[in-house]
CSV table of C-alpha atoms in Angstrom, one decimal:
chain,number,residue,atom,x,y,z
B,210,MET,CA,120.9,-110.6,-108.7
B,211,ALA,CA,124.2,-109.1,-108.0
B,212,MET,CA,126.3,-108.4,-111.1
B,213,ALA,CA,129.4,-110.2,-109.7
B,214,GLN,CA,127.3,-113.3,-109.3
B,215,VAL,CA,126.0,-113.0,-112.8
B,216,GLN,CA,129.5,-112.7,-114.2
B,217,LYS,CA,130.7,-115.6,-112.1
B,218,LEU,CA,128.0,-117.8,-113.4
B,219,SER,CA,128.5,-117.0,-117.0
B,220,ARG,CA,132.3,-117.3,-116.7
B,221,LYS,CA,131.8,-120.8,-115.4
B,222,ARG,CA,129.6,-121.5,-118.5
B,223,VAL,CA,131.9,-119.9,-121.0
B,224,ARG,CA,135.0,-121.6,-119.5
B,225,GLY,CA,133.4,-125.0,-119.5
B,226,ILE,CA,135.6,-126.1,-122.4
B,227,THR,CA,138.7,-124.5,-123.7
B,228,VAL,CA,140.1,-124.7,-127.2
B,229,GLN,CA,143.6,-124.3,-125.8
B,230,ASN,CA,143.5,-127.7,-124.2
B,231,MET,CA,142.6,-129.5,-127.4
B,232,PHE,CA,144.4,-127.4,-130.1
B,233,PRO,CA,147.3,-125.7,-128.4
B,234,ASN,CA,148.4,-123.7,-131.5
B,235,SER,CA,145.0,-122.4,-132.6
B,236,GLN,CA,143.6,-119.0,-131.8
B,237,GLU,CA,140.6,-119.0,-129.5
B,238,TRP,CA,137.6,-116.9,-130.6
B,239,GLN,CA,134.6,-115.7,-128.7
B,240,VAL,CA,131.0,-114.7,-129.6
B,241,SER,CA,129.3,-111.8,-127.9
B,242,VAL,CA,125.7,-110.8,-128.1
B,243,LEU,CA,125.1,-107.1,-128.1
B,244,ASN,CA,122.3,-105.2,-126.4
B,245,ASP,CA,119.6,-103.6,-128.5
B,246,ASP,CA,116.3,-102.0,-127.5
B,247,VAL,CA,114.0,-103.9,-129.9
B,248,ASN,CA,114.5,-107.6,-129.2
B,249,LEU,CA,112.5,-108.9,-126.3
B,250,ALA,CA,114.1,-110.5,-123.3
B,251,SER,CA,112.0,-113.7,-123.5
B,252,PHE,CA,113.0,-114.1,-127.2
B,253,VAL,CA,116.7,-113.8,-126.3
B,254,VAL,CA,116.4,-116.2,-123.5
B,255,LEU,CA,114.6,-118.8,-125.7
B,256,MET,CA,117.3,-118.3,-128.4
B,257,LEU,CA,120.2,-118.8,-126.0
B,258,MET,CA,118.5,-121.9,-124.5
B,259,ARG,CA,118.0,-123.5,-127.9
B,260,GLU,CA,121.3,-122.6,-129.5
B,261,LEU,CA,123.7,-123.1,-126.5
B,262,GLY,CA,121.7,-125.9,-124.9
B,263,ILE,CA,121.7,-124.1,-121.5
B,264,SER,CA,119.0,-123.9,-118.8
B,265,GLN,CA,116.5,-121.1,-118.4
B,266,GLU,CA,118.4,-119.8,-115.4
B,267,SER,CA,121.8,-119.5,-117.2
B,268,ALA,CA,120.1,-118.0,-120.2
B,269,THR,CA,118.3,-115.4,-118.0
B,270,CYS,CA,121.7,-114.6,-116.4
B,271,LEU,CA,123.3,-114.0,-119.8
B,272,THR,CA,120.3,-111.9,-120.9
B,273,LEU,CA,120.5,-109.7,-117.8
B,274,GLN,CA,124.2,-109.2,-118.4
B,275,ILE,CA,123.5,-108.3,-122.1
B,276,ASP,CA,120.9,-105.8,-121.0
B,277,GLU,CA,122.8,-104.2,-118.1
B,278,LEU,CA,126.4,-104.2,-119.5
B,279,GLY,CA,125.5,-103.7,-123.1
B,280,GLY,CA,126.7,-107.1,-124.2
B,281,ALA,CA,127.9,-110.5,-123.0
B,282,THR,CA,130.3,-113.2,-124.2
B,283,VAL,CA,128.2,-116.3,-124.6
B,284,PHE,CA,130.6,-118.8,-126.3
B,285,THR,CA,134.3,-119.4,-126.8
B,286,GLY,CA,135.7,-121.8,-129.3
B,287,LEU,CA,137.2,-122.4,-132.7
B,288,GLU,CA,136.8,-119.8,-135.4
B,289,ASP,CA,134.5,-122.0,-137.5
B,290,SER,CA,132.1,-122.8,-134.7
B,291,CYS,CA,132.0,-119.1,-133.8
B,292,GLN,CA,131.1,-118.2,-137.4
B,293,ALA,CA,128.4,-120.8,-137.5
B,294,LEU,CA,127.0,-119.5,-134.2
B,295,VAL,CA,127.1,-115.9,-135.2
B,296,LYS,CA,125.3,-116.8,-138.5
B,297,THR,CA,122.6,-118.6,-136.4
B,298,PHE,CA,122.2,-115.6,-134.1
B,299,HIS,CA,121.8,-113.3,-137.1
B,300,SER,CA,119.1,-115.5,-138.5
B,301,TYR,CA,117.1,-114.7,-135.3
B,302,GLY,CA,117.7,-111.0,-135.8
B,303,LEU,CA,120.1,-110.6,-132.9
B,304,GLN,CA,123.2,-108.4,-133.0
B,305,ALA,CA,126.1,-110.8,-132.4
B,306,ILE,CA,129.8,-110.3,-133.1
B,307,MET,CA,132.9,-112.5,-132.9
B,308,GLU,CA,136.4,-111.6,-132.1
B,309,PRO,CA,139.7,-113.3,-131.1
B,310,VAL,CA,139.9,-113.8,-127.4
B,311,PRO,CA,142.3,-111.0,-126.1
B,312,GLN,CA,145.7,-112.3,-125.1
B,313,GLY,CA,146.1,-112.7,-121.3
B,314,ALA,CA,142.3,-112.9,-120.8
B,315,ASN,CA,142.7,-116.2,-119.0
J,77,MET,CA,94.6,-113.1,-131.4
J,78,GLU,CA,94.6,-116.0,-129.0
J,79,LEU,CA,97.4,-118.4,-128.3
J,80,ALA,CA,96.8,-121.7,-126.4
J,81,SER,CA,98.6,-125.0,-125.8
J,82,HIS,CA,96.9,-127.8,-127.6
J,83,ASN,CA,98.1,-131.4,-127.5
J,84,GLN,CA,101.8,-130.6,-127.3
J,85,GLN,CA,101.3,-128.0,-130.0
J,86,LEU,CA,100.4,-124.4,-130.1
J,87,ARG,CA,97.0,-123.2,-131.3
J,88,LEU,CA,97.0,-119.7,-132.8
J,89,ARG,CA,93.6,-118.1,-133.4
J,90,LEU,CA,93.5,-115.0,-135.5
J,91,MET,CA,90.8,-112.5,-136.4
J,92,ARG,CA,90.4,-112.1,-140.1
J,93,GLU,CA,91.7,-108.5,-140.0
J,94,GLU,CA,94.8,-109.7,-138.0
J,95,ALA,CA,95.5,-112.4,-140.4
J,96,GLU,CA,95.2,-110.0,-143.4
J,97,LEU,CA,97.5,-107.5,-141.6
J,98,LEU,CA,100.1,-110.2,-141.0
J,99,SER,CA,99.9,-111.5,-144.5
J,100,SER,CA,100.5,-108.1,-146.0
J,101,LEU,CA,103.3,-107.3,-143.6
J,102,PHE,CA,105.0,-110.6,-144.5
J,103,THR,CA,104.6,-109.9,-148.2
J,104,GLN,CA,106.3,-106.5,-147.8
J,105,LEU,CA,109.2,-108.1,-146.0
J,106,SER,CA,109.6,-110.7,-148.7
J,107,LEU,CA,109.6,-108.0,-151.4
J,108,LEU,CA,112.2,-106.2,-149.4
J,109,PHE,CA,114.5,-109.2,-149.4
J,110,GLU,CA,113.7,-110.0,-153.1
J,111,SER,CA,114.7,-106.5,-154.3
J,112,TYR,CA,117.8,-106.6,-152.2
J,113,SER,CA,119.0,-109.9,-153.5
J,114,GLU,CA,118.3,-108.8,-157.1
J,115,ASP,CA,120.4,-105.7,-156.6
J,116,SER,CA,123.3,-107.5,-155.0
J,117,ALA,CA,123.1,-110.7,-156.9
J,118,SER,CA,126.3,-111.8,-158.6
J,119,ALA,CA,126.5,-110.9,-162.3
J,120,ASP,CA,127.6,-114.4,-163.1
J,121,PRO,CA,124.5,-116.5,-163.6
J,122,LEU,CA,126.3,-119.6,-162.4
J,123,PHE,CA,126.6,-118.2,-158.9
J,124,ALA,CA,123.4,-116.1,-158.8
J,125,GLY,CA,121.2,-118.9,-157.6
J,126,LEU,CA,123.6,-120.2,-154.9
J,127,ASP,CA,123.2,-119.7,-151.2
J,128,PHE,CA,126.8,-118.6,-151.2
J,129,GLY,CA,128.6,-115.3,-151.4
J,130,GLY,CA,127.3,-111.9,-150.7
J,131,SER,CA,128.0,-108.2,-151.2
J,132,ALA,CA,131.0,-106.3,-149.9
J,133,HIS,CA,129.2,-103.6,-148.0
J,134,ALA,CA,126.3,-103.4,-145.5
J,135,PRO,CA,122.9,-102.6,-147.1
J,136,GLN,CA,122.0,-98.9,-147.3
J,137,ASP,CA,118.5,-99.5,-146.1
J,138,PRO,CA,118.6,-99.4,-142.2
J,139,ALA,CA,115.9,-102.1,-141.9
J,140,LEU,CA,118.0,-104.5,-144.1
J,141,ALA,CA,121.1,-103.5,-142.2
J,142,ARG,CA,119.4,-104.5,-139.0
J,143,MET,CA,118.5,-107.9,-140.4
J,144,LEU,CA,121.9,-108.5,-141.9
J,145,PRO,CA,124.2,-107.2,-139.2
J,146,GLU,CA,128.0,-107.1,-139.1
J,147,PHE,CA,129.9,-110.2,-138.0
J,148,SER,CA,132.6,-108.3,-136.2
J,149,GLU,CA,133.8,-104.9,-135.0
J,150,ASN,CA,136.9,-105.4,-137.2
J,151,SER,CA,135.6,-104.0,-140.5
J,152,ASN,CA,138.0,-106.1,-142.7
J,153,TYR,CA,136.9,-109.3,-141.0
J,154,ALA,CA,133.2,-108.2,-141.1
J,155,GLN,CA,133.5,-107.6,-144.8
J,156,MET,CA,135.0,-111.0,-145.5
J,157,MET,CA,132.3,-112.7,-143.5
J,158,ARG,CA,129.6,-110.7,-145.2
J,159,MET,CA,130.9,-111.8,-148.6
J,160,LEU,CA,130.9,-115.4,-147.5
J,161,TYR,CA,127.6,-115.7,-145.6
J,162,GLU,CA,125.2,-112.9,-146.5
J,163,ASN,CA,123.3,-114.8,-149.2
J,164,SER,CA,122.8,-117.8,-147.0
J,165,ILE,CA,121.4,-115.7,-144.2
J,166,ILE,CA,119.0,-114.0,-146.7
J,167,ALA,CA,118.1,-117.4,-148.1
J,168,GLN,CA,117.2,-118.6,-144.6
J,169,HIS,CA,115.1,-115.5,-143.8
J,170,ARG,CA,113.2,-116.1,-147.1
J,171,GLU,CA,112.7,-119.8,-146.4
J,172,ASN,CA,111.2,-118.9,-143.0
J,173,LEU,CA,109.0,-116.3,-144.6
J,174,THR,CA,107.8,-118.7,-147.2
J,175,LEU,CA,106.8,-121.3,-144.7
J,176,VAL,CA,104.9,-118.8,-142.6
J,177,MET,CA,103.1,-117.1,-145.5
J,178,GLU,CA,102.1,-120.5,-146.9
J,179,GLN,CA,100.5,-121.5,-143.7
J,180,LEU,CA,98.7,-118.2,-143.3
J,181,ASN,CA,97.6,-117.8,-146.9
J,182,ALA,CA,96.2,-121.3,-147.1
J,183,HIS,CA,93.7,-120.3,-144.4
J,184,LEU,CA,93.1,-116.8,-145.7
J,185,PHE,CA,92.4,-117.6,-149.3
J,186,SER,CA,90.7,-121.0,-149.2
J,187,ASP,CA,87.1,-120.6,-150.6
J,188,GLU,CA,85.6,-123.4,-148.6
J,189,HIS,CA,87.0,-122.1,-145.3
J,190,LEU,CA,85.7,-118.7,-146.1
J,191,GLN,CA,82.3,-119.8,-147.1
J,192,ALA,CA,81.9,-122.1,-144.1
J,193,ASN,CA,82.9,-119.2,-141.8
J,194,ILE,CA,80.4,-116.8,-143.4
J,195,ASP,CA,77.6,-119.3,-143.1
J,196,LYS,CA,78.4,-120.0,-139.5
J,197,LEU,CA,78.6,-116.3,-138.6
J,198,ARG,CA,75.3,-115.6,-140.4
J,199,LYS,CA,73.6,-118.4,-138.7
J,200,ASP,CA,74.8,-117.3,-135.3
J,201,ALA,CA,73.7,-113.8,-136.0
J,202,PHE,CA,70.2,-114.9,-136.8
J,203,GLU,CA,70.0,-117.2,-133.7
J,204,GLN,CA,70.9,-114.3,-131.5
J,205,ILE,CA,68.3,-111.9,-133.0
J,206,LEU,CA,65.6,-114.5,-133.1
J,207,PRO,CA,66.0,-117.2,-130.5
J,208,ASN,CA,62.9,-119.0,-131.8
J,209,GLU,CA,64.0,-121.2,-134.7
J,210,ASN,CA,60.6,-121.4,-136.2
J,211,ILE,CA,60.6,-117.7,-137.1
J,212,VAL,CA,63.7,-118.0,-139.2
J,213,ASN,CA,62.8,-119.8,-142.3
J,214,ASP,CA,65.2,-121.1,-144.9
J,215,GLU,CA,64.6,-118.3,-147.3
J,216,ALA,CA,65.7,-115.7,-144.8
J,217,LEU,CA,69.0,-117.6,-144.2
J,218,ASN,CA,69.7,-117.6,-147.9
J,219,GLU,CA,69.3,-113.9,-148.4
J,220,ASP,CA,72.6,-112.0,-148.9
J,221,THR,CA,72.4,-109.6,-146.0
J,222,PRO,CA,70.2,-109.3,-142.9
J,223,TYR,CA,69.3,-105.8,-144.1
J,224,VAL,CA,67.3,-106.9,-147.2
J,225,GLU,CA,64.0,-106.6,-145.5
J,226,LEU,CA,64.8,-103.2,-144.3
J,227,GLU,CA,65.7,-101.9,-147.7
J,228,ASP,CA,62.1,-101.0,-148.5
J,229,LEU,CA,61.7,-99.0,-145.3
J,230,LEU,CA,65.0,-97.2,-145.1
J,231,THR,CA,67.2,-95.2,-147.4
J,232,ALA,CA,70.7,-96.4,-148.3
J,233,GLU,CA,72.3,-93.8,-145.9
J,234,GLU,CA,70.2,-95.0,-143.0
J,235,ILE,CA,71.3,-98.6,-143.7
J,236,ALA,CA,74.9,-97.5,-143.8
J,237,GLU,CA,74.4,-95.7,-140.5
J,238,LEU,CA,72.9,-98.9,-139.1
J,239,LYS,CA,75.8,-101.0,-140.2
J,240,GLU,CA,78.3,-98.5,-138.7
J,241,PHE,CA,76.4,-98.6,-135.4
J,242,GLU,CA,76.6,-102.4,-135.4
J,243,LEU,CA,80.3,-102.2,-136.0
J,244,GLU,CA,80.8,-99.9,-133.1
J,245,ALA,CA,78.7,-102.2,-130.9
J,246,ALA,CA,80.9,-105.1,-131.9
J,247,ASN,CA,84.1,-103.1,-131.1
J,248,GLU,CA,82.7,-102.3,-127.7
J,249,ASP,CA,82.0,-106.0,-127.2
J,250,ILE,CA,85.6,-106.8,-127.9
J,251,LYS,CA,86.7,-104.2,-125.4
J,252,GLU,CA,84.5,-105.7,-122.8
J,253,LEU,CA,85.8,-109.1,-123.6
J,254,ASN,CA,89.4,-107.9,-123.1
J,255,GLN,CA,88.5,-106.5,-119.7
J,256,LEU,CA,86.8,-109.8,-118.8
J,257,MET,CA,89.9,-111.7,-119.7
J,258,LEU,CA,91.9,-109.7,-117.1
J,259,LYS,CA,89.9,-110.8,-114.1
J,260,ARG,CA,89.1,-114.3,-112.8
J,261,TYR,CA,85.9,-115.8,-114.2
J,262,SER,CA,83.7,-118.7,-113.5
J,263,ALA,CA,83.7,-121.9,-115.6
J,264,LYS,CA,80.5,-120.9,-117.4
J,265,GLU,CA,81.8,-117.4,-118.2
J,266,ALA,CA,85.0,-118.9,-119.4
J,267,ALA,CA,83.1,-121.2,-121.7
J,268,ASP,CA,81.1,-118.3,-123.1
J,269,ILE,CA,84.3,-116.4,-123.7
J,270,ALA,CA,85.9,-119.3,-125.4
J,271,ASP,CA,82.8,-119.6,-127.7
J,272,LEU,CA,83.0,-115.9,-128.5
J,273,ILE,CA,86.6,-116.1,-129.4
J,274,GLU,CA,85.9,-119.1,-131.6
J,275,VAL,CA,83.3,-117.1,-133.5
J,276,SER,CA,85.3,-113.8,-133.7
J,277,HIS,CA,88.6,-115.5,-134.6
J,278,PRO,CA,87.8,-117.6,-137.6
J,279,ILE,CA,91.4,-118.5,-138.6
J,280,THR,CA,92.9,-121.3,-136.6
J,281,LEU,CA,96.5,-122.4,-137.1
J,282,ILE,CA,98.0,-125.4,-135.3
J,283,LEU,CA,101.7,-124.9,-135.0
J,284,SER,CA,104.3,-127.5,-134.0
J,285,HIS,CA,107.1,-126.1,-131.8
J,286,THR,CA,109.5,-125.8,-134.7
J,287,GLU,CA,106.9,-123.9,-136.7
J,288,ALA,CA,106.1,-121.7,-133.7
J,289,LEU,CA,109.8,-120.8,-133.5
J,290,ILE,CA,109.9,-119.9,-137.1
J,291,TRP,CA,106.8,-117.7,-136.6
J,292,ALA,CA,108.5,-116.0,-133.8
J,293,LYS,CA,111.7,-115.5,-135.9
J,294,VAL,CA,109.8,-114.0,-138.8
J,295,THR,CA,107.6,-111.7,-136.7
J,296,ASN,CA,110.7,-110.6,-134.9
J,297,MET,CA,112.3,-109.7,-138.2
J,298,MET,CA,109.1,-107.8,-139.0
J,299,ARG,CA,109.3,-106.0,-135.7
J,300,LEU,CA,112.9,-105.1,-136.2
J,301,SER,CA,112.2,-103.5,-139.6
J,302,ILE,CA,109.2,-101.6,-138.3
J,303,ALA,CA,111.4,-100.2,-135.4
J,304,GLU,CA,114.1,-99.2,-137.9
J,305,ARG,CA,111.5,-97.4,-140.1
J,306,ILE,CA,110.0,-95.5,-137.1
J,307,MET,CA,113.5,-94.5,-135.9
J,308,GLU,CA,114.5,-93.4,-139.4
J,309,GLU,CA,111.4,-91.3,-139.8
J,310,THR,CA,111.7,-89.4,-136.5
J,311,GLY,CA,115.5,-89.6,-136.1
J,312,GLN,CA,115.0,-90.5,-132.4
J,313,GLU,CA,115.8,-93.4,-130.1
J,314,LEU,CA,113.1,-96.1,-130.1
J,315,LYS,CA,111.1,-95.1,-127.0
J,316,GLN,CA,111.0,-91.4,-128.0
J,317,ALA,CA,110.3,-92.3,-131.7
J,318,LEU,CA,107.3,-94.4,-130.7
J,319,LYS,CA,105.7,-91.3,-129.1
J,320,GLU,CA,106.6,-88.9,-131.9
J,321,THR,CA,105.9,-91.0,-134.9
J,322,ALA,CA,103.5,-89.4,-137.4
J,323,GLU,CA,101.7,-92.7,-137.9
J,324,PRO,CA,100.7,-94.1,-134.5
J,325,ALA,CA,99.4,-97.2,-136.3
J,326,HIS,CA,103.0,-98.3,-136.8
J,327,GLY,CA,103.6,-98.1,-133.1
J,328,VAL,CA,100.5,-100.2,-132.4
J,329,VAL,CA,101.5,-102.9,-134.8
J,330,PHE,CA,105.0,-102.8,-133.3
J,331,GLU,CA,103.6,-103.4,-129.8
J,332,TRP,CA,101.2,-106.0,-131.0
J,333,LEU,CA,103.9,-108.0,-132.7
J,334,GLY,CA,105.9,-107.7,-129.4
J,335,LEU,CA,103.0,-109.3,-127.5
J,336,PHE,CA,102.9,-112.1,-130.0
J,337,ILE,CA,106.6,-112.8,-129.9
J,338,ASP,CA,106.6,-112.7,-126.1
J,339,ALA,CA,103.8,-115.1,-125.8
J,340,VAL,CA,105.3,-117.6,-128.3
J,341,SER,CA,108.7,-117.4,-126.6
J,342,GLN,CA,107.3,-117.9,-123.1
J,343,ALA,CA,105.3,-120.9,-124.4
J,344,LEU,CA,108.4,-122.5,-126.0
J,345,ILE,CA,110.6,-121.8,-123.0
J,346,SER,CA,108.1,-123.6,-120.7
J,347,PHE,CA,107.8,-126.5,-123.1
J,348,ARG,CA,111.6,-126.8,-123.3
J,349,ASN,CA,111.8,-126.8,-119.5
J,350,GLU,CA,109.3,-129.7,-119.3
J,351,THR,CA,111.0,-131.9,-121.9
J,352,HIS,CA,114.7,-131.1,-121.9
J,353,ILE,CA,116.8,-131.9,-118.9
J,354,VAL,CA,119.9,-129.8,-119.0
J,355,SER,CA,122.9,-130.8,-117.0
J,356,GLU,CA,124.8,-127.7,-115.9
J,357,SER,CA,128.1,-129.6,-115.4
J,358,GLU,CA,128.3,-130.7,-119.0
J,359,PRO,CA,130.5,-128.6,-121.3
J,360,LEU,CA,128.8,-126.7,-124.1
């Protein structure tokens, strides 16, 4: 699948809901999953499907993106939800990090 | 190892050697966590037992560092998160480990299970050697080994050789079996193979999907730490390290765990596709 298509799909997923609409004064955070050479693709797909509630196709897109670009943003939201999600990802043994959404990214 | 779907559950069959290997690997992992949480535990006994808090720095051991990664690229923020959540992540890892070990050890170390399996194997062995039931009398079945009658005729070394030869023959059977599984086979052949697997894989675990996920998580942890150990030993990237490692057995275990995780993940993904209808237009 073309990379532009992958990115478009995942952007649609990530931008499904924005914190800025609900809490205009709060900082928006994002969770990224980083690539590593040990975890298996099928395991990552399963984890994304379960924890983000997305379909196999979307999860496969994100996994491809993680594999080819070295990482992918999988979730955007409030700081607390991001912390909980990163904690869950770590319990699967995945390398996930969170950071504030860079200004002007939208 | 055989994994099959069974009434909305997963059925995992293990050879005794496989189960013992898994059990000892899980024990090692649990010891690793135990020693780490003892080292880093808060000095205050009030907080020592809580799933709250954590140490200020990433663990020295690369395997532990892999299982307890940083929360952020910003080191101050990562340290803050580690001090908040590290213990709760360790607690979760250990909970998962305990569940898996309990399930496995209940099968490995139950006397009745063991005795039943030995009896069954012995009976089958006699039936294969002597198809005519009348020749096998009860006394012969109760003997400790099938070699007792030969003891008068052969020396101990010769008997040992004989046993070794049989072991080799059994290994060859298993190889043949693996090759058979790769091609298509008829219904009768499939039934024969299923019977063989049933005899050679005496440990059967029935896993619900949640349990299967925990098994995948724990074996993945195991796999991560083995990978870190191999990379530490050779100082190479994973692919190169697997070729160069002084102990190829580690590489074999690593690949074997990979096959298991892949199979469980595929099974759970297809189950999820069958039962969960995901609407793409819904927000997360």
